[in-house]
Coordinates of C-alpha atoms in Angstrom, one line a residue:
X591 CA 34.3 57.2 -77.3
X592 CA 33.9 55.5 -74.0
X593 CA 33.0 51.8 -74.2
X594 CA 29.5 50.9 -73.1
X595 CA 29.2 49.4 -69.6
X596 CA 26.8 46.7 -68.6
X597 CA 24.9 47.0 -65.4
X598 CA 26.6 45.0 -62.6
X599 CA 29.6 44.2 -64.7
X600 CA 33.1 45.7 -65.1
X601 CA 34.6 46.2 -68.5
X602 CA 33.1 46.2 -72.0
X603 CA 30.4 43.7 -73.1
X604 CA 31.7 40.4 -74.4
X605 CA 31.8 39.9 -78.1
X606 CA 29.6 37.5 -79.9
X607 CA 30.9 33.9 -80.0
X608 CA 33.6 34.6 -77.5
X609 CA 34.8 31.9 -75.1
X610 CA 33.1 31.9 -71.7
X611 CA 35.9 31.9 -69.1
X612 CA 33.7 31.3 -66.1
X613 CA 30.1 30.0 -66.1
X614 CA 27.4 30.8 -63.5
X615 CA 28.0 28.4 -60.6
X616 CA 24.3 27.4 -60.4
X617 CA 24.3 23.9 -62.0
X618 CA 20.9 24.4 -63.8
X619 CA 21.9 27.7 -65.4
X620 CA 21.7 27.6 -69.2
X621 CA 22.1 31.4 -69.9
X622 CA 25.7 31.2 -71.1
X623 CA 26.7 34.4 -69.3
X624 CA 30.4 34.9 -68.4
X625 CA 30.6 35.8 -64.7
X626 CA 34.4 36.3 -64.5
X627 CA 34.0 40.0 -63.9
X628 CA 30.6 40.0 -62.4
X629 CA 29.6 42.4 -59.6
X630 CA 30.5 41.6 -56.0
X631 CA 26.7 41.7 -55.3
X632 CA 26.4 38.4 -57.2
X633 CA 29.3 36.7 -55.4
X634 CA 29.3 34.5 -52.3
X635 CA 32.0 32.9 -50.2
X636 CA 32.4 29.2 -50.7
X637 CA 31.2 28.5 -47.2
X638 CA 27.9 30.3 -47.9
X639 CA 26.7 28.0 -50.8
X640 CA 25.1 24.6 -50.9
X641 CA 27.5 22.4 -53.0
X642 CA 24.6 20.2 -54.1
X643 CA 23.0 23.1 -56.0
X644 CA 26.3 24.3 -57.6
X645 CA 28.6 23.1 -60.4
X646 CA 31.8 21.4 -59.2
X647 CA 33.7 23.8 -57.0
X648 CA 37.5 23.7 -57.0
X649 CA 39.2 23.3 -53.7
X650 CA 41.2 26.5 -54.3
X651 CA 38.0 28.5 -55.1
X652 CA 37.1 31.1 -52.5
X653 CA 34.5 33.2 -54.3
X654 CA 31.5 31.6 -56.0
X655 CA 29.9 33.8 -58.7
X656 CA 26.4 33.8 -60.3
X657 CA 24.8 35.5 -63.3
X658 CA 21.7 36.8 -61.4
X659 CA 20.2 37.1 -57.9
X660 CA 17.7 34.2 -58.4
X661 CA 20.5 31.8 -59.1
X662 CA 22.5 33.1 -56.2
X663 CA 19.5 32.6 -53.9
X664 CA 19.0 29.1 -55.2
X665 CA 22.5 28.1 -54.2
X666 CA 22.8 30.0 -50.9
X667 CA 22.7 28.0 -47.7
X668 CA 19.5 28.6 -45.7
X669 CA 19.5 26.7 -42.4
X670 CA 15.9 27.8 -41.7
X671 CA 14.7 26.1 -44.9
X672 CA 16.9 23.0 -44.6
X673 CA 13.9 20.7 -44.0
X674 CA 13.9 18.0 -46.7
X675 CA 10.9 18.2 -49.0
X676 CA 11.0 14.6 -50.1
X677 CA 9.8 13.1 -53.4
X678 CA 6.4 13.8 -55.0
X679 CA 3.5 11.6 -54.0
X680 CA 1.3 9.7 -56.5
X681 CA -2.5 9.8 -56.6
X682 CA -5.2 7.2 -56.9
X683 CA -8.2 7.3 -59.3
X684 CA -10.5 9.0 -56.8
X685 CA -7.8 11.7 -56.1
X686 CA -7.3 12.3 -59.8
X687 CA -11.0 12.9 -60.3
X688 CA -11.1 15.2 -57.3
X689 CA -8.1 17.3 -58.4
X690 CA -9.5 17.6 -61.9
X691 CA -12.8 18.9 -60.6
X692 CA -11.1 21.3 -58.2
X693 CA -9.0 22.8 -61.1
X694 CA -12.2 23.3 -63.2
X695 CA -14.1 24.9 -60.2
X696 CA -11.1 27.1 -59.6
X697 CA -11.4 28.4 -63.2
X698 CA -8.3 26.8 -64.7
X699 CA -9.3 24.6 -67.5
X700 CA -5.8 24.5 -69.1
X701 CA -4.2 23.1 -65.9
X702 CA -6.9 20.4 -65.7
X703 CA -6.2 19.5 -69.4
X704 CA -2.4 19.6 -68.9
X705 CA -2.7 17.3 -65.9
X706 CA -4.6 14.7 -67.9
X707 CA -2.3 15.0 -70.9
X708 CA 0.8 14.5 -68.6
X709 CA -0.9 11.6 -67.0
X710 CA -1.6 9.7 -70.2
X711 CA 1.8 10.5 -71.9
X712 CA 3.6 9.4 -68.8
X713 CA 6.3 12.1 -68.9
X714 CA 7.5 15.1 -66.9
X715 CA 5.7 18.4 -66.9
X716 CA 8.3 20.1 -69.0
X717 CA 7.6 17.8 -71.9
X718 CA 3.8 17.8 -71.5
X719 CA 3.6 21.6 -71.4
X720 CA 5.3 21.8 -74.8
X721 CA 2.8 19.4 -76.5
X722 CA 1.8 20.4 -80.0
X723 CA -1.1 19.3 -82.1
X724 CA 1.2 17.8 -84.7
X725 CA 2.4 15.3 -82.0
X726 CA -1.1 13.7 -82.0
X727 CA -2.3 11.2 -84.6
X728 CA -5.5 9.2 -85.2
X729 CA -7.6 11.0 -82.5
X730 CA -10.7 11.4 -84.6
X731 CA -13.6 9.1 -83.6
X732 CA -13.9 7.7 -87.1
X733 CA -10.2 6.7 -87.2
X734 CA -9.7 2.9 -87.1
X735 CA -6.1 3.2 -86.1
X736 CA -4.6 3.3 -82.7
X737 CA -4.4 6.9 -81.4
X738 CA -0.7 7.8 -80.7
X739 CA 1.5 10.7 -79.6
X740 CA 4.9 11.2 -81.1
X741 CA 7.1 12.8 -78.4
X742 CA 10.3 14.5 -79.7
X743 CA 13.4 15.2 -77.6
X744 CA 12.2 18.6 -76.1
X745 CA 14.8 18.6 -73.3
X746 CA 17.8 16.7 -72.0
X747 CA 15.7 14.1 -70.1
X748 CA 12.9 13.4 -72.6
X749 CA 13.4 10.3 -74.7
X750 CA 12.0 10.7 -78.3
X751 CA 9.4 8.0 -78.7
X752 CA 5.8 7.2 -79.9
X753 CA 3.3 6.4 -77.2
X754 CA -0.1 4.6 -77.8
X755 CA -2.7 6.8 -76.1
X756 CA -5.6 5.5 -74.0
X757 CA -8.5 5.5 -76.6
X758 CA -11.1 7.1 -74.3
X759 CA -8.8 9.9 -73.5
X760 CA -7.8 10.4 -77.1
X761 CA -11.5 10.8 -78.1
X762 CA -12.0 13.2 -75.2
X763 CA -9.0 15.2 -76.3
X764 CA -10.4 15.4 -79.8
X765 CA -13.7 16.6 -78.5
X766 CA -12.1 19.3 -76.4
X767 CA -9.9 20.5 -79.2
X768 CA -12.1 20.2 -82.2
X769 CA -15.8 20.1 -81.1
X770 CA -16.5 21.7 -77.7
X771 CA -13.8 23.2 -75.4
X772 CA -13.3 22.1 -71.8
X773 CA -15.2 24.6 -69.7
X774 CA -14.2 25.9 -66.3
X775 CA -16.7 27.2 -63.7
X776 CA -15.8 30.9 -64.3
X777 CA -16.4 30.5 -68.0
X778 CA -12.8 30.1 -69.2
X779 CA -12.1 27.3 -71.6
X780 CA -9.4 25.2 -73.0
X781 CA -8.2 25.4 -75.7
X782 CA -8.8 29.1 -76.1
X783 CA -8.9 31.4 -79.1
X784 CA -9.0 28.8 -81.9
X785 CA -9.0 25.1 -82.7
X786 CA -5.4 23.9 -82.7
X787 CA -3.9 22.6 -85.9
X788 CA -0.4 21.9 -87.3
X789 CA 2.4 22.9 -85.0
X790 CA 0.1 24.9 -82.6
X791 CA 0.9 24.6 -79.0
X792 CA -1.8 23.0 -76.9
X793 CA -0.8 25.0 -73.8
X794 CA 0.4 28.5 -75.0
X795 CA 1.8 30.8 -72.3
X796 CA 1.5 34.5 -71.5
X797 CA 3.8 37.6 -71.8
X798 CA 5.8 38.7 -68.8
X799 CA 3.1 41.0 -67.6
X800 CA 0.5 38.1 -67.7
X801 CA -1.9 40.1 -69.8
X802 CA -1.3 39.0 -73.4
X803 CA -1.2 35.4 -74.6
X804 CA 1.9 34.3 -76.6
X805 CA 0.9 31.5 -79.0
X806 CA 4.5 30.5 -79.8
X807 CA 5.6 30.1 -76.2
X808 CA 4.5 27.2 -74.0
X809 CA 3.1 27.8 -70.5
X810 CA 5.8 27.8 -67.9
X811 CA 6.2 24.9 -65.4
X812 CA 6.2 27.5 -62.6
X813 CA 2.6 28.7 -63.6
X814 CA 1.5 25.0 -63.7
X815 CA 2.9 24.3 -60.3
X816 CA 1.3 27.5 -58.9
X817 CA -2.1 26.3 -60.0
X818 CA -1.5 22.9 -58.4
X819 CA -0.5 24.6 -55.1
X820 CA -3.7 26.7 -55.3
X821 CA -5.8 23.6 -55.9
X822 CA -4.1 21.9 -52.9
X823 CA -5.1 24.8 -50.6
X824 CA -8.7 24.4 -51.8
X825 CA -8.6 20.6 -51.2
X826 CA -7.1 21.2 -47.7
X827 CA -10.0 23.3 -46.7
X828 CA -12.5 20.8 -48.1
X829 CA -10.7 18.0 -46.3
X830 CA -10.8 19.9 -43.0
X831 CA -14.6 20.4 -43.4
X832 CA -15.1 16.7 -44.2
X833 CA -13.1 15.7 -41.0
X834 CA -15.2 18.0 -38.9
X835 CA -18.4 16.5 -40.2
X836 CA -16.9 13.0 -39.9
X837 CA -17.1 12.3 -43.7
X838 CA -14.7 10.6 -46.0
X839 CA -12.5 12.7 -48.4
X840 CA -10.5 11.5 -51.4
X841 CA -7.3 13.1 -50.0
X842 CA -7.9 12.0 -46.4
X843 CA -4.4 10.5 -45.8
X844 CA -2.6 12.4 -48.5
X845 CA 0.4 14.8 -47.8
X846 CA -0.6 17.8 -49.9
X847 CA 2.9 19.3 -49.6
X848 CA 4.0 16.4 -51.8
X849 CA 1.5 17.3 -54.6
X850 CA 3.5 18.7 -57.6
X851 CA 4.1 18.5 -61.3
X852 CA 6.1 15.3 -60.9
X853 CA 3.2 13.5 -59.2
X854 CA 1.5 12.5 -62.4
X855 CA 4.4 10.6 -64.0
X856 CA 4.7 8.7 -60.6
X857 CA 1.0 8.1 -60.7
X858 CA 1.1 6.7 -64.2
X859 CA 3.9 4.3 -63.3
X860 CA 2.4 3.2 -60.0
X861 CA -1.1 2.6 -61.4
X862 CA 0.3 0.6 -64.4
X863 CA 2.5 -1.4 -62.0
X864 CA -0.5 -2.1 -59.7
X865 CA -2.4 -3.4 -62.8
X866 CA 0.5 -5.9 -63.3
X867 CA 1.8 -4.3 -66.5
X868 CA 5.3 -5.5 -67.4
X869 CA 8.0 -3.0 -66.6
X870 CA 9.3 -3.2 -70.2
X871 CA 5.9 -1.9 -71.4
X872 CA 5.9 0.9 -68.7
X873 CA 9.4 1.8 -69.7
X874 CA 8.5 2.2 -73.4
X875 CA 5.5 4.4 -72.4
X876 CA 7.3 6.7 -70.0
X877 CA 10.7 6.7 -71.7
X878 CA 12.5 5.7 -68.5
X879 CA 14.7 2.8 -67.8
X880 CA 13.3 -0.2 -65.8
X881 CA 15.9 0.4 -63.0
X882 CA 14.8 4.0 -62.5
X883 CA 11.1 3.0 -62.6
X884 CA 11.6 0.5 -59.8
X885 CA 13.8 2.6 -57.6
X886 CA 12.1 6.0 -58.1
X887 CA 8.6 6.0 -59.7
X888 CA 6.9 2.8 -58.6
X889 CA 5.8 3.8 -55.1
X890 CA 4.6 1.5 -52.3
X891 CA 1.4 3.4 -51.6
X892 CA -0.5 2.7 -48.3
X893 CA -3.3 1.0 -50.3
X894 CA -0.7 -1.4 -51.8
X895 CA 0.8 -2.1 -48.4
X896 CA -2.6 -2.8 -47.0
X897 CA -3.4 -5.1 -49.9
X898 CA -0.1 -7.0 -49.4
X899 CA -1.1 -7.6 -45.7
X900 CA -4.5 -9.0 -46.7
X901 CA -3.1 -11.3 -49.3
X902 CA -0.2 -12.7 -47.2
X903 CA -1.9 -13.0 -43.9
X904 CA -5.5 -13.8 -44.8
X905 CA -5.5 -17.3 -43.2
X906 CA -3.9 -16.0 -40.0
X907 CA -6.6 -13.3 -39.8
X908 CA -9.3 -16.0 -40.1
X909 CA -7.6 -17.9 -37.3
X910 CA -7.5 -14.9 -35.1
X911 CA -11.2 -14.2 -35.7
X912 CA -11.9 -17.8 -34.6
X913 CA -10.1 -17.3 -31.3
X914 CA -7.2 -19.7 -32.1
X915 CA -9.4 -22.8 -32.3
X916 CA -8.9 -23.2 -36.0
X917 CA -5.1 -23.3 -35.5
X918 CA -5.3 -26.2 -33.1
X919 CA -7.7 -28.4 -35.0
X920 CA -7.1 -27.5 -38.7
X921 CA -4.1 -29.9 -39.2
X922 CA -3.0 -33.2 -37.8
X923 CA 0.1 -33.1 -35.7
X924 CA 1.3 -36.5 -37.0
X925 CA 0.6 -36.6 -40.8
X926 CA -0.1 -32.9 -41.3
X927 CA -3.4 -33.5 -43.1
X928 CA -6.0 -30.7 -42.9
X929 CA -9.1 -31.7 -41.0
X930 CA -12.5 -31.1 -42.4
X931 CA -14.4 -31.0 -39.0
X932 CA -13.1 -29.4 -35.9
X933 CA -15.4 -31.8 -33.8
X934 CA -13.3 -34.9 -34.7
X935 CA -11.1 -36.2 -31.9
X936 CA -8.9 -38.4 -34.2
X937 CA -7.3 -37.8 -37.6
X938 CA -9.3 -39.3 -40.4
X939 CA -6.1 -40.3 -42.2
X940 CA -3.6 -41.7 -39.7
X941 CA -5.9 -42.1 -36.7
X942 CA -3.7 -40.0 -34.4
X943 CA -5.5 -38.2 -31.6
X944 CA -5.9 -34.5 -32.3

C-alpha cells in the first residue's frame, strides 16, 4: 500500500512524538510543524526575508522555510511597506469615553466591555480576552471585601497575580453580567446567551465561518483589533466634521493609526503615573517591571508636556505678560531681596538704588 502523502510535503507524515528536525522560521510560530521537507512554494531565499521576523538564521543557510503562506508573508521583505508603524498611543479620559460610545453605537458591546476590562486589569489584550468569571471575586454590591481579579499565567508574557479592581468598575461589571447586559445601539448585548458563572469565558469567540458562537474558545485578538480599526474610521469621520464646523473633538490631535489593542495598557500606566502613583504599585497592578514601565509604557503625552511647561516657566510667563518690567524691579541687584512695590526707587532692605 502506498504511503499517504500530505499536501505540500514530500514523504510520509511524521509520526507522533517524533523529533522536529527543522522548525518554521517565523519566530512567533508555535505550530510544531517540521519543515525539513516542505514544498518549495513555502521556501524563500535568505536575502528575501526580514531577519527581525525570523528565528536565528545560520550564516550557511541559503533557503528559509515556513509552515504556511501566512508565516512566509510575515517574514518576507516588503520595501513598499517598510514605513515604521511606531508604538501604540495612549488615551486620556475624554478619548476613552468617546471610544466606548463609538463601539456601542457601532453595535459591538463585547469590544466596549473588553476595552474597559483590559483598561482596569492593566494587561495585554491576549490576557484580557481570555478572562473567565472565576477570575473575579467580591463583585457583588453587598460584598464588604475589596473586589479583585486573579490573573493566571495565560501566556508567556502574563505574570500570575491578583489585582485589586476599581470598585465602581467592579460594580458595573457585576451589573452587566448578572443584572442587565450592556446594550449596543443595534440591539446586541454583552454578555450574550446566559449569565456567566464558574469557568465561563466573558468573551467567547466564533467558529471559523463566523456564524456559530464557541463558548469554550476566547474571542481572537485579531477580531478585537478589527473592531478598534473600524471605530477609528468612525472617529476620523466625526473629527473631520468637527474640524469643518470649527468644533472641538476628543481625538483632535490623536494619531488614529496608533490606536490598537496595546493602547489600553499604556493608557493605564500613563494615567496612574500622572496621578503620582508609585511605580512599585503600578508594577504590581500591570505585572511589568518598573524598568519596562518607565522605558515603554509611561508616555510623555502632549498634555503632560504642556503641563510641565506651565509649572516650570510660570513666573517667566508672568514677566513676559508684564512687558519685562517685573524682571527689572522684582529683585534688588545688591542684596537680591524681592521688592513689594515696583514704584520704589531704592531697595527697602539695603537702600541701593534700583
